[in-house]
Short mmCIF file of C-alpha atoms in Angstrom, two decimals:
data_model
loop_
_atom_site.label_atom_id
_atom_site.label_comp_id
_atom_site.label_asym_id
_atom_site.label_seq_id
_atom_site.Cartn_x
_atom_site.Cartn_y
_atom_site.Cartn_z
CA UNK G 1 -21.33 0.88 6.28
CA UNK G 2 -22.70 3.65 4.14
CA UNK G 3 -24.86 3.20 1.08
CA UNK G 4 -23.26 2.10 -2.17
CA UNK G 5 -26.50 2.12 -4.17
CA UNK G 6 -25.63 5.43 -5.89
CA UNK G 7 -22.34 4.10 -7.19
CA UNK G 8 -21.69 2.18 -10.41
CA UNK G 9 -21.05 -1.52 -10.10
CA UNK G 10 -17.49 -2.54 -9.42
CA UNK G 11 -15.87 -3.61 -12.71
CA UNK G 12 -14.74 -6.93 -11.25
CA UNK G 13 -14.02 -8.70 -14.54
CA UNK G 14 -11.84 -6.08 -16.33
CA UNK G 15 -10.05 -5.09 -13.12
CA UNK G 16 -9.60 -8.78 -12.32
CA UNK G 17 -8.01 -9.38 -15.72
CA UNK G 18 -5.56 -6.50 -15.10
CA UNK G 19 -4.67 -7.94 -11.70
CA UNK G 20 -4.26 -11.46 -13.11
CA UNK G 21 -1.87 -10.26 -15.84
CA UNK G 22 -0.02 -8.19 -13.25
CA UNK G 23 0.42 -11.30 -11.09
CA UNK G 24 1.69 -13.41 -13.99
CA UNK G 25 4.24 -10.82 -15.12
CA UNK G 26 5.53 -10.04 -11.65
CA UNK G 27 5.81 -13.71 -10.73
CA UNK G 28 7.60 -14.57 -13.98
CA UNK G 29 10.22 -11.86 -13.35
CA UNK G 30 10.50 -12.10 -9.56
CA UNK G 31 13.62 -14.27 -9.62
CA UNK G 32 15.33 -12.68 -12.63
CA UNK G 33 18.01 -10.86 -10.65
CA UNK G 34 18.56 -11.46 -6.92
CA UNK G 35 17.72 -10.04 -3.53
CA UNK G 36 17.83 -6.27 -3.09
CA UNK G 37 20.03 -5.09 -0.21
CA UNK G 38 16.94 -3.96 1.72
CA UNK G 39 15.30 -7.35 1.17
CA UNK G 40 18.33 -9.10 2.66
CA UNK G 41 17.96 -6.81 5.68
CA UNK G 42 14.22 -7.53 5.98
CA UNK G 43 14.87 -11.27 5.81
CA UNK G 44 17.48 -10.92 8.56
CA UNK G 45 15.10 -8.75 10.61
CA UNK G 46 12.32 -11.28 10.13
CA UNK G 47 14.52 -13.95 11.69
CA UNK G 48 14.63 -11.70 14.77
CA UNK G 49 10.96 -10.71 15.21
CA UNK G 50 10.44 -7.66 17.37
CA UNK G 51 8.01 -4.76 17.80
CA UNK G 52 10.42 -2.42 16.06
CA UNK G 53 13.73 -1.90 14.34
CA UNK G 54 16.06 1.05 14.19
CA UNK G 55 14.94 2.36 10.81
CA UNK G 56 11.45 0.93 10.31
CA UNK G 57 8.47 -0.45 12.25
CA UNK G 58 7.87 -4.22 12.16
CA UNK G 59 5.24 -4.89 9.46
CA UNK G 60 7.62 -5.31 6.50
CA UNK G 61 10.08 -7.64 8.32
CA UNK G 62 7.12 -9.67 9.58
CA UNK G 63 5.80 -9.95 6.02
CA UNK G 64 9.27 -11.03 4.86
CA UNK G 65 9.33 -13.77 7.49
CA UNK G 66 5.87 -14.99 6.53
CA UNK G 67 6.57 -14.99 2.79
CA UNK G 68 9.90 -16.81 3.05
CA UNK G 69 8.45 -19.33 5.54
CA UNK G 70 5.65 -20.18 3.12
CA UNK G 71 7.38 -19.88 -0.26
CA UNK G 72 11.11 -20.30 0.45
CA UNK G 73 13.99 -18.01 1.27
CA UNK G 74 14.63 -17.02 -2.33
CA UNK G 75 13.99 -13.77 -4.20
CA UNK G 76 10.91 -15.33 -5.84
CA UNK G 77 9.63 -16.69 -2.51
CA UNK G 78 10.10 -13.37 -0.72
CA UNK G 79 8.46 -11.38 -3.49
CA UNK G 80 5.19 -13.29 -3.45
CA UNK G 81 4.05 -10.90 -0.75
CA UNK G 82 5.16 -7.85 -2.77
CA UNK G 83 3.14 -9.13 -5.74
CA UNK G 84 0.06 -9.62 -3.56
CA UNK G 85 0.41 -6.12 -2.12
CA UNK G 86 0.70 -4.67 -5.63
CA UNK G 87 -2.39 -6.56 -6.78
CA UNK G 88 -4.38 -5.32 -3.80
CA UNK G 89 -3.27 -1.75 -4.50
CA UNK G 90 -4.64 -1.93 -8.04
CA UNK G 91 -8.02 -3.16 -6.76
CA UNK G 92 -8.23 -0.48 -4.06
CA UNK G 93 -7.38 2.37 -6.44
CA UNK G 94 -10.00 1.10 -8.90
CA UNK G 95 -12.50 1.17 -6.01
CA UNK G 96 -11.49 4.76 -5.35
CA UNK G 97 -12.32 5.59 -8.98
CA UNK G 98 -15.74 4.01 -8.42
CA UNK G 99 -16.18 6.20 -5.33
CA UNK G 100 -16.10 9.24 -7.63
CA UNK G 101 -18.79 7.76 -9.87
CA UNK G 102 -16.41 6.16 -12.35
CA UNK G 103 -17.96 3.39 -14.38
CA UNK G 104 -16.47 0.32 -16.01
CA UNK G 105 -14.19 2.18 -18.41
CA UNK G 106 -12.91 4.61 -15.77
CA UNK G 107 -12.18 1.79 -13.33
CA UNK G 108 -10.35 -0.18 -16.01
CA UNK G 109 -8.28 2.86 -16.99
CA UNK G 110 -7.43 3.50 -13.34
CA UNK G 111 -6.41 -0.12 -12.79
CA UNK G 112 -4.16 -0.08 -15.85
CA UNK G 113 -2.63 3.27 -14.91
CA UNK G 114 -1.89 2.02 -11.40
CA UNK G 115 -0.45 -1.36 -12.41
CA UNK G 116 1.78 0.12 -15.13
CA UNK G 117 3.07 3.17 -13.27
CA UNK G 118 6.80 3.15 -12.55
CA UNK G 119 6.44 3.50 -8.79
CA UNK G 120 3.94 0.67 -8.42
CA UNK G 121 6.00 -1.61 -10.67
CA UNK G 122 9.08 -1.04 -8.52
CA UNK G 123 7.40 -1.64 -5.15
CA UNK G 124 5.39 -4.61 -6.47
CA UNK G 125 8.46 -6.34 -7.89
CA UNK G 126 10.60 -6.18 -4.74
CA UNK G 127 9.59 -6.10 -1.09
CA UNK G 128 10.11 -2.69 0.46
CA UNK G 129 8.43 -0.74 3.22
CA UNK G 130 6.75 1.18 0.38
CA UNK G 131 5.15 -2.05 -0.89
CA UNK G 132 2.77 -2.10 2.07
CA UNK G 133 2.79 1.68 2.46
CA UNK G 134 1.26 2.39 -0.95
CA UNK G 135 -1.55 -0.07 -0.21
CA UNK G 136 -2.20 1.35 3.25
CA UNK G 137 -2.25 4.94 1.95
CA UNK G 138 -4.71 3.85 -0.73
CA UNK G 139 -6.92 2.14 1.87
CA UNK G 140 -6.91 5.23 4.09
CA UNK G 141 -7.89 7.30 1.05
CA UNK G 142 -10.69 4.89 0.12
CA UNK G 143 -12.14 4.70 3.64
CA UNK G 144 -11.72 8.44 4.16
CA UNK G 145 -13.44 9.26 0.89
CA UNK G 146 -16.30 6.90 1.73
CA UNK G 147 -16.62 8.72 5.07
CA UNK G 148 -16.69 12.12 3.36
CA UNK G 149 -19.13 11.01 0.68
CA UNK G 150 -21.65 9.27 2.90
CA UNK G 151 -21.20 11.12 6.19
CA UNK G 152 -21.43 7.74 7.93
CA UNK G 153 -19.17 8.11 10.97
CA UNK G 154 -18.67 4.36 11.26
CA UNK G 155 -16.08 4.63 8.50
CA UNK G 156 -13.81 6.20 11.12
CA UNK G 157 -13.30 2.65 12.42
CA UNK G 158 -11.87 1.53 9.07
CA UNK G 159 -9.77 4.69 8.78
CA UNK G 160 -8.39 4.11 12.27
CA UNK G 161 -7.55 0.47 11.57
CA UNK G 162 -5.73 1.33 8.34
CA UNK G 163 -3.92 4.23 10.02
CA UNK G 164 -2.82 1.99 12.91
CA UNK G 165 -1.43 -0.59 10.52
CA UNK G 166 0.21 2.22 8.57
CA UNK G 167 1.97 3.43 11.71
CA UNK G 168 3.16 -0.13 12.30
CA UNK G 169 4.77 -0.08 8.85
CA UNK G 170 6.01 3.47 8.23
CA UNK G 171 5.39 6.69 10.12
CA UNK G 172 5.04 8.67 6.92
CA UNK G 173 1.33 7.89 7.18
CA UNK G 174 1.18 10.79 9.65
CA UNK G 175 1.78 13.13 6.72
CA UNK G 176 -1.21 11.71 4.88
CA UNK G 177 -3.44 11.99 7.95
CA UNK G 178 -2.37 15.57 8.59
CA UNK G 179 -2.97 16.51 4.94
CA UNK G 180 -6.45 14.99 4.88
CA UNK G 181 -7.28 16.45 8.29
CA UNK G 182 -6.28 19.95 7.20
CA UNK G 183 -8.26 19.44 4.00
CA UNK G 184 -11.41 18.65 5.98
CA UNK G 185 -10.83 21.64 8.27
CA UNK G 186 -10.53 23.94 5.25
CA UNK G 187 -13.08 22.52 2.84
CA UNK G 188 -15.36 20.36 4.97
CA UNK G 189 -17.61 18.54 5.38
CA UNK G 190 -17.08 19.34 9.06
CA UNK G 191 -19.95 17.11 10.12
CA UNK G 192 -17.65 14.08 9.90
CA UNK G 193 -15.66 15.50 12.82
CA UNK G 194 -18.71 15.91 15.06
CA UNK G 195 -19.18 12.25 15.97
CA UNK G 196 -17.96 9.94 18.69
CA UNK G 197 -16.95 7.47 15.94
CA UNK G 198 -13.90 9.71 15.38
CA UNK G 199 -12.70 9.00 18.92
CA UNK G 200 -13.33 5.30 18.37
CA UNK G 201 -11.22 5.36 15.18
CA UNK G 202 -8.41 7.19 16.97
CA UNK G 203 -8.58 4.59 19.72
CA UNK G 204 -8.22 1.72 17.25
CA UNK G 205 -5.22 3.40 15.63
CA UNK G 206 -3.65 4.03 19.04
CA UNK G 207 -4.08 0.41 20.14
CA UNK G 208 -2.54 -0.95 16.93
CA UNK G 209 0.36 1.50 16.99
CA UNK G 210 1.05 1.44 20.75
CA UNK G 211 3.55 -1.49 20.81
CA UNK G 212 5.53 0.07 17.97
CA UNK G 213 5.62 3.52 19.58
CA UNK G 214 6.53 2.02 22.95
CA UNK G 215 9.42 0.08 21.39
CA UNK G 216 10.76 3.26 19.80
CA UNK G 217 10.43 5.18 23.08
CA UNK G 218 12.27 2.47 25.02
CA UNK G 219 15.08 2.49 22.46
CA UNK G 220 15.56 6.25 22.32
CA UNK G 221 13.45 6.99 19.20
CA UNK G 222 16.01 5.70 16.68
CA UNK G 223 13.49 6.11 13.83
CA UNK G 224 13.57 9.86 14.39
CA UNK G 225 17.38 9.77 14.45
CA UNK G 226 17.40 8.06 11.05
CA UNK G 227 14.85 10.52 9.64
CA UNK G 228 16.92 13.43 10.91
CA UNK G 229 20.00 11.96 9.24
CA UNK G 230 18.18 11.67 5.90
CA UNK G 231 17.16 15.31 6.14
CA UNK G 232 20.64 16.45 7.15
CA UNK G 233 22.51 14.42 4.54
CA UNK G 234 20.13 14.48 1.59
CA UNK G 235 17.67 17.26 2.40
CA UNK G 236 19.11 19.76 -0.09
CA UNK G 237 19.15 17.27 -2.94
CA UNK G 238 15.68 16.02 -2.04
CA UNK G 239 14.28 19.55 -2.18
CA UNK G 240 16.00 20.26 -5.48
CA UNK G 241 14.65 17.11 -7.11
CA UNK G 242 11.23 17.12 -5.46
CA UNK G 243 9.13 18.74 -8.19
CA UNK G 244 10.80 16.95 -11.14
CA UNK G 245 10.38 13.62 -9.38
CA UNK G 246 6.66 14.24 -8.85
CA UNK G 247 6.36 14.44 -12.63
CA UNK G 248 8.44 11.33 -13.29
CA UNK G 249 8.02 8.80 -10.48
CA UNK G 250 4.49 7.72 -11.37
CA UNK G 251 4.71 8.36 -15.12
CA UNK G 252 4.90 11.56 -17.19
CA UNK G 253 1.84 10.48 -19.16
CA UNK G 254 -0.20 10.40 -15.93
CA UNK G 255 0.68 13.96 -14.91
CA UNK G 256 -2.32 15.48 -16.77
CA UNK G 257 -4.54 12.85 -15.14
CA UNK G 258 -3.63 13.62 -11.55
CA UNK G 259 -3.63 17.35 -12.26
CA UNK G 260 -7.20 16.89 -13.56
CA UNK G 261 -7.87 15.13 -10.26
CA UNK G 262 -6.60 18.13 -8.31
CA UNK G 263 -8.89 20.46 -10.28
CA UNK G 264 -12.05 18.35 -10.61
CA UNK G 265 -13.53 18.76 -7.09
CA UNK G 266 -13.40 22.55 -7.47
CA UNK G 267 -15.22 22.46 -10.81
CA UNK G 268 -17.79 19.75 -10.10
CA UNK G 269 -20.21 20.69 -7.29
CA UNK G 270 -21.23 17.04 -6.95
CA UNK G 271 -17.68 16.24 -5.82
CA UNK G 272 -17.32 19.06 -3.33
CA UNK G 273 -16.94 16.44 -0.61
CA UNK G 274 -13.68 15.24 -2.25
CA UNK G 275 -11.89 18.58 -1.90
CA UNK G 276 -9.90 17.45 1.17
CA UNK G 277 -8.07 14.98 -1.10
CA UNK G 278 -7.11 17.78 -3.49
CA UNK G 279 -5.85 19.82 -0.54
CA UNK G 280 -3.96 16.94 1.08
CA UNK G 281 -1.47 16.47 -1.75
CA UNK G 282 0.01 20.01 -1.74
CA UNK G 283 0.00 19.93 2.06
CA UNK G 284 2.01 16.70 2.13
CA UNK G 285 4.39 18.08 -0.51
CA UNK G 286 4.94 21.24 1.55
CA UNK G 287 5.64 19.18 4.66
CA UNK G 288 8.20 17.06 2.80
CA UNK G 289 9.92 20.13 1.38
CA UNK G 290 10.25 21.57 4.88
CA UNK G 291 11.49 18.26 6.31
CA UNK G 292 13.79 17.44 3.38
CA UNK G 293 12.06 14.10 2.85
CA UNK G 294 12.57 11.95 -0.20
CA UNK G 295 10.50 12.89 -3.28
CA UNK G 296 8.86 9.47 -3.56
CA UNK G 297 7.28 9.78 -0.10
CA UNK G 298 4.30 11.69 -1.55
CA UNK G 299 3.80 9.53 -4.66
CA UNK G 300 1.21 7.13 -3.10
CA UNK G 301 -1.14 10.10 -2.75
CA UNK G 302 -1.02 10.62 -6.53
CA UNK G 303 -2.85 7.33 -7.13
CA UNK G 304 -6.20 8.51 -5.66
CA UNK G 305 -5.78 11.70 -7.68
CA UNK G 306 -5.34 9.61 -10.84
CA UNK G 307 -8.59 7.86 -9.94
CA UNK G 308 -10.24 11.26 -9.49
CA UNK G 309 -8.91 12.66 -12.76
CA UNK G 310 -9.52 9.60 -14.93
CA UNK G 311 -13.08 10.43 -15.96
CA UNK G 312 -12.50 14.02 -17.24
CA UNK G 313 -9.37 12.90 -19.10
CA UNK G 314 -11.25 10.06 -20.79
CA UNK G 315 -14.03 12.50 -21.73
CA UNK G 316 -11.41 14.83 -23.23
CA UNK G 317 -9.96 11.99 -25.25
CA UNK G 318 -13.43 10.96 -26.39
CA UNK G 319 -14.15 14.47 -27.67
CA UNK G 320 -10.92 14.58 -29.66
CA UNK G 321 -10.28 13.24 -33.09
CA UNK G 322 -8.26 10.28 -34.22
CA UNK G 323 -5.05 12.32 -34.24
CA UNK G 324 -5.40 13.29 -30.58
CA UNK G 325 -6.08 9.71 -29.56
CA UNK G 326 -3.20 8.39 -31.67
CA UNK G 327 -0.70 10.85 -30.21
CA UNK G 328 -1.92 10.15 -26.69
CA UNK G 329 -1.69 6.41 -27.30
CA UNK G 330 1.84 6.72 -28.66
CA UNK G 331 2.94 8.79 -25.66
CA UNK G 332 1.33 6.29 -23.30
CA UNK G 333 3.06 3.36 -25.04
CA UNK G 334 6.45 5.05 -24.73
CA UNK G 335 5.89 5.83 -21.05
CA UNK G 336 4.73 2.30 -20.30
CA UNK G 337 7.81 0.89 -22.03
CA UNK G 338 10.05 3.17 -20.00
CA UNK G 339 8.22 2.25 -16.78
CA UNK G 340 8.71 -1.44 -17.47
CA UNK G 341 12.39 -0.98 -18.28
CA UNK G 342 12.90 1.07 -15.12
CA UNK G 343 10.79 -0.99 -12.75
CA UNK G 344 11.20 -4.61 -13.82
CA UNK G 345 14.23 -6.84 -14.53
CA UNK G 346 13.50 -7.25 -18.25
CA UNK G 347 17.04 -6.64 -19.55
CA UNK G 348 20.16 -8.73 -18.85
CA UNK G 349 21.89 -7.55 -15.68
CA UNK G 350 25.09 -6.93 -17.64
CA UNK G 351 23.33 -4.16 -19.63
CA UNK G 352 22.10 -2.16 -16.63
CA UNK G 353 24.96 0.33 -16.53
CA UNK G 354 24.09 3.68 -18.03
CA UNK G 355 20.65 5.31 -18.38
CA UNK G 356 18.69 2.56 -16.62
CA UNK G 357 20.70 2.79 -13.40
CA UNK G 358 20.70 6.57 -13.66
CA UNK G 359 16.88 6.55 -13.65
CA UNK G 360 16.54 3.85 -10.98
CA UNK G 361 19.49 2.45 -9.07
CA UNK G 362 17.47 -0.27 -7.32
CA UNK G 363 17.90 -3.00 -10.00
CA UNK G 364 21.66 -2.66 -9.61
CA UNK G 365 21.32 -3.37 -5.91
CA UNK G 366 19.75 -6.74 -6.79
CA UNK G 367 22.84 -8.00 -8.63
CA UNK G 368 25.95 -9.73 -7.36
CA UNK G 369 25.25 -10.66 -3.75
CA UNK G 370 26.33 -14.31 -4.08
CA UNK G 371 29.50 -13.02 -5.78
CA UNK G 372 29.97 -10.63 -2.88
CA UNK G 373 29.74 -13.43 -0.34
CA UNK G 374 32.27 -15.35 -2.44
CA UNK G 375 34.68 -12.41 -2.29
CA UNK G 376 34.32 -12.28 1.47
CA UNK G 377 34.94 -16.02 1.67
CA UNK G 378 38.13 -15.62 -0.35
CA UNK G 379 39.36 -12.91 2.02
CA UNK G 380 38.36 -15.03 5.03
CA UNK G 381 40.62 -17.82 3.83
CA UNK G 382 43.55 -15.38 3.96
CA UNK G 383 43.32 -15.54 7.76
CA UNK G 384 45.66 -18.22 9.18
CA UNK G 385 43.79 -21.34 10.29
CA UNK G 386 44.90 -20.93 13.89
CA UNK G 387 43.36 -17.43 14.08
CA UNK G 388 40.00 -17.98 12.36
CA UNK G 389 38.24 -19.28 15.49
CA UNK G 390 38.63 -15.86 17.10
CA UNK G 391 38.27 -13.70 13.98
CA UNK G 392 35.25 -11.48 13.17
CA UNK G 393 33.64 -10.43 9.92
CA UNK G 394 32.59 -6.78 10.28
CA UNK G 395 30.28 -5.58 7.48
CA UNK G 396 29.96 -1.91 6.71
CA UNK G 397 26.20 -1.90 6.13
CA UNK G 398 23.10 -4.03 6.58
CA UNK G 399 23.02 -5.17 2.95
CA UNK G 400 26.52 -6.59 3.16
CA UNK G 401 25.78 -8.22 6.51
CA UNK G 402 22.51 -9.64 5.16
CA UNK G 403 24.25 -11.11 2.12
CA UNK G 404 26.94 -12.77 4.21
CA UNK G 405 24.32 -14.11 6.60
CA UNK G 406 22.27 -15.50 3.70
CA UNK G 407 25.03 -16.93 1.46
CA UNK G 408 27.95 -17.27 3.86
CA UNK G 409 27.15 -20.55 5.64
CA UNK G 410 27.44 -22.58 2.43
CA UNK G 411 30.85 -20.97 1.91
CA UNK G 412 32.06 -21.76 5.42
CA UNK G 413 31.65 -18.23 6.77
CA UNK G 414 30.63 -17.49 10.38
CA UNK G 415 27.84 -15.14 11.46
CA UNK G 416 28.73 -11.59 10.35
CA UNK G 417 28.39 -8.51 12.50
CA UNK G 418 27.68 -4.92 11.55
CA UNK G 419 27.27 -1.71 13.56
CA UNK G 420 24.77 -0.42 10.97
CA UNK G 421 21.07 0.12 11.78
CA UNK G 422 19.42 -2.81 13.63
CA UNK G 423 22.43 -5.06 13.05
CA UNK G 424 24.06 -2.97 15.77
CA UNK G 425 21.36 -4.17 18.18
CA UNK G 426 22.14 -7.77 17.23
CA UNK G 427 25.81 -7.37 18.17
CA UNK G 428 28.42 -6.90 19.44
CA UNK G 429 30.66 -9.89 18.83
CA UNK G 430 31.66 -11.72 22.02
CA UNK G 431 34.73 -10.28 23.70
CA UNK G 432 36.43 -13.67 23.39
CA UNK G 433 36.78 -12.99 19.63
CA UNK G 434 40.12 -11.19 19.80
CA UNK G 435 41.54 -12.30 16.46
CA UNK G 436 41.75 -10.43 13.15
CA UNK G 437 38.86 -8.29 11.96
CA UNK G 438 37.84 -8.87 8.34
CA UNK G 439 36.56 -5.38 7.55
CA UNK G 440 34.19 -4.92 4.63
CA UNK G 441 34.62 -1.40 3.28
CA UNK G 442 36.74 1.47 4.48
CA UNK G 443 36.80 3.43 7.71
CA UNK G 444 36.31 7.17 7.46
CA UNK G 445 39.50 8.98 8.64
CA UNK G 446 38.99 10.82 11.90
CA UNK G 447 35.95 8.77 12.90
CA UNK G 448 35.80 6.90 16.23
CA UNK G 449 36.15 3.67 14.25
CA UNK G 450 39.55 4.81 12.97
CA UNK G 451 40.87 4.77 16.54
CA UNK G 452 39.30 1.43 17.39
CA UNK G 453 40.09 -0.57 14.24
CA UNK G 454 43.67 -0.08 13.13
CA UNK G 455 46.47 -1.61 11.07
CA UNK G 456 44.15 -2.39 8.15
CA UNK G 457 45.75 -4.25 5.26
CA UNK G 458 43.74 -4.70 2.05
CA UNK G 459 43.57 -8.33 0.99
CA UNK G 460 40.87 -8.28 -1.71
CA UNK G 461 38.56 -6.10 -3.74
CA UNK G 462 35.07 -7.23 -4.73
CA UNK G 463 33.85 -7.24 -8.34
CA UNK G 464 30.55 -8.76 -9.45
CA UNK G 465 30.63 -11.02 -12.50
CA UNK G 466 27.98 -8.95 -14.33
CA UNK G 467 30.10 -5.79 -14.12
CA UNK G 468 27.20 -3.77 -12.66
CA UNK G 469 28.23 -0.47 -11.13
CA UNK G 470 26.35 -0.84 -7.83
CA UNK G 471 27.26 0.23 -4.30
CA UNK G 472 29.31 -2.90 -3.60
CA UNK G 473 31.34 -2.88 -6.81
CA UNK G 474 34.97 -2.24 -5.90
CA UNK G 475 34.47 -2.61 -2.14
CA UNK G 476 37.79 -3.28 -0.39
CA UNK G 477 38.18 -6.15 2.10
CA UNK G 478 40.85 -5.64 4.74
CA UNK G 479 42.34 -7.49 7.69
CA UNK G 480 42.56 -5.22 10.72
CA UNK G 481 43.17 -5.21 14.47
CA UNK G 482 40.67 -4.19 17.18
CA UNK G 483 42.27 -2.06 19.90
CA UNK G 484 39.58 -2.51 22.57
CA UNK G 485 37.14 -5.27 23.56
CA UNK G 486 34.05 -5.44 21.37
CA UNK G 487 31.71 -4.61 24.25
CA UNK G 488 33.56 -1.32 24.82
CA UNK G 489 34.08 -0.47 21.16
CA UNK G 490 30.58 -1.28 19.88
CA UNK G 491 28.73 1.86 21.01
CA UNK G 492 31.29 4.04 19.23
CA UNK G 493 31.20 1.93 16.06
CA UNK G 494 27.43 2.16 15.73
CA UNK G 495 26.18 4.23 12.80
CA UNK G 496 22.86 4.98 11.11
CA UNK G 497 23.87 6.14 7.63
#
């Protein structure tokens, strides 16, 4: 669809080399630490396939199920799919650079910038909803830009397919679509809206997204409840950190590149058709500031802007002397080193505490889960033998429940329960389980849970062997009593945050 004869050839060999090295590095490091808490949740969700979950649509859990079924239920096996998604993202962003007329050198620069950026390293190392999201945003940008450049309405079919898959993974794609749509309304070309192919693309997106939307509607729109909680709890902090994080999350050295991308369509008449992309980014940022969304939500849109700004930045470097190039190279080397330290498990887990966790807490959440299950097993053995058959392990959050579900059976632990996120849908425990409650974590005073789970007596405190200061370090394990049957108590115990 659409002519590609005016474009440079795709730099398959240099981009392929970047992708091959990316695959080798990510694969070599994929098992260095352990599962992330979210990965444990996705693995558990994948065991219970559905058209939706409380806090995310189904694509990522389905990918987790497929990856672990093919490659094993280990961190390395799960992360094969994250590596593949990261590789595909690099290729797509390089194709976007080609869409702007970028030749071999520009495409290679764009591929390197994408593969080595902090955000892409993080979401390519571990499986997250963002792992697929960054690829889908990049695909929508590529197909949308091809539509704008060629005027060939058939590209609406590809845009619709990518948007439908995006809605089946994360609803944030609506922000991207609204930003691009407003950009076209403001800057044109309006001819792309005057075609029946647009309706066909919308229809494809609607068909792909319909089961996911229907599931959410039938379950009371829990995804919107979770989003509202994020805004209410973290909205102020998110707004305060939003601008600084835009400068840091991709890489500080790439800030001039994507700023050049924002400016270029307004200076180059030949790229007038790309102005909607330059408009979309500030629109999405404004929407996130109003909604109190997390700063990293807009970062995938920076990658097409890097592709757009690569050529003028490389020209600027080419016009400079050796000093300019040396200083730029030194700054780039420092930023790449920092990105690797932040995004990949290259240091021993015992050295994470301090600046590295302050810049990115996610590596810490990949440490100590087998130890955690061992702590729970030790507390479980404190229950008298005669009472264990009717006892319940109640985890405070989905990461804890996922860890116990994954590592508990080999330690003699039963199926855990948790009222957090979709784990609440997979409960409650049977009412016949009237014995002690092994509570993981503390109950907030004055909450409904405080009236339903009483008499708590601390029997253990978890510490991971690496000494990493993560969310589970120091968690208290208590034996408690349930005051009402589980079926009656469960709706009041349920929580989203």
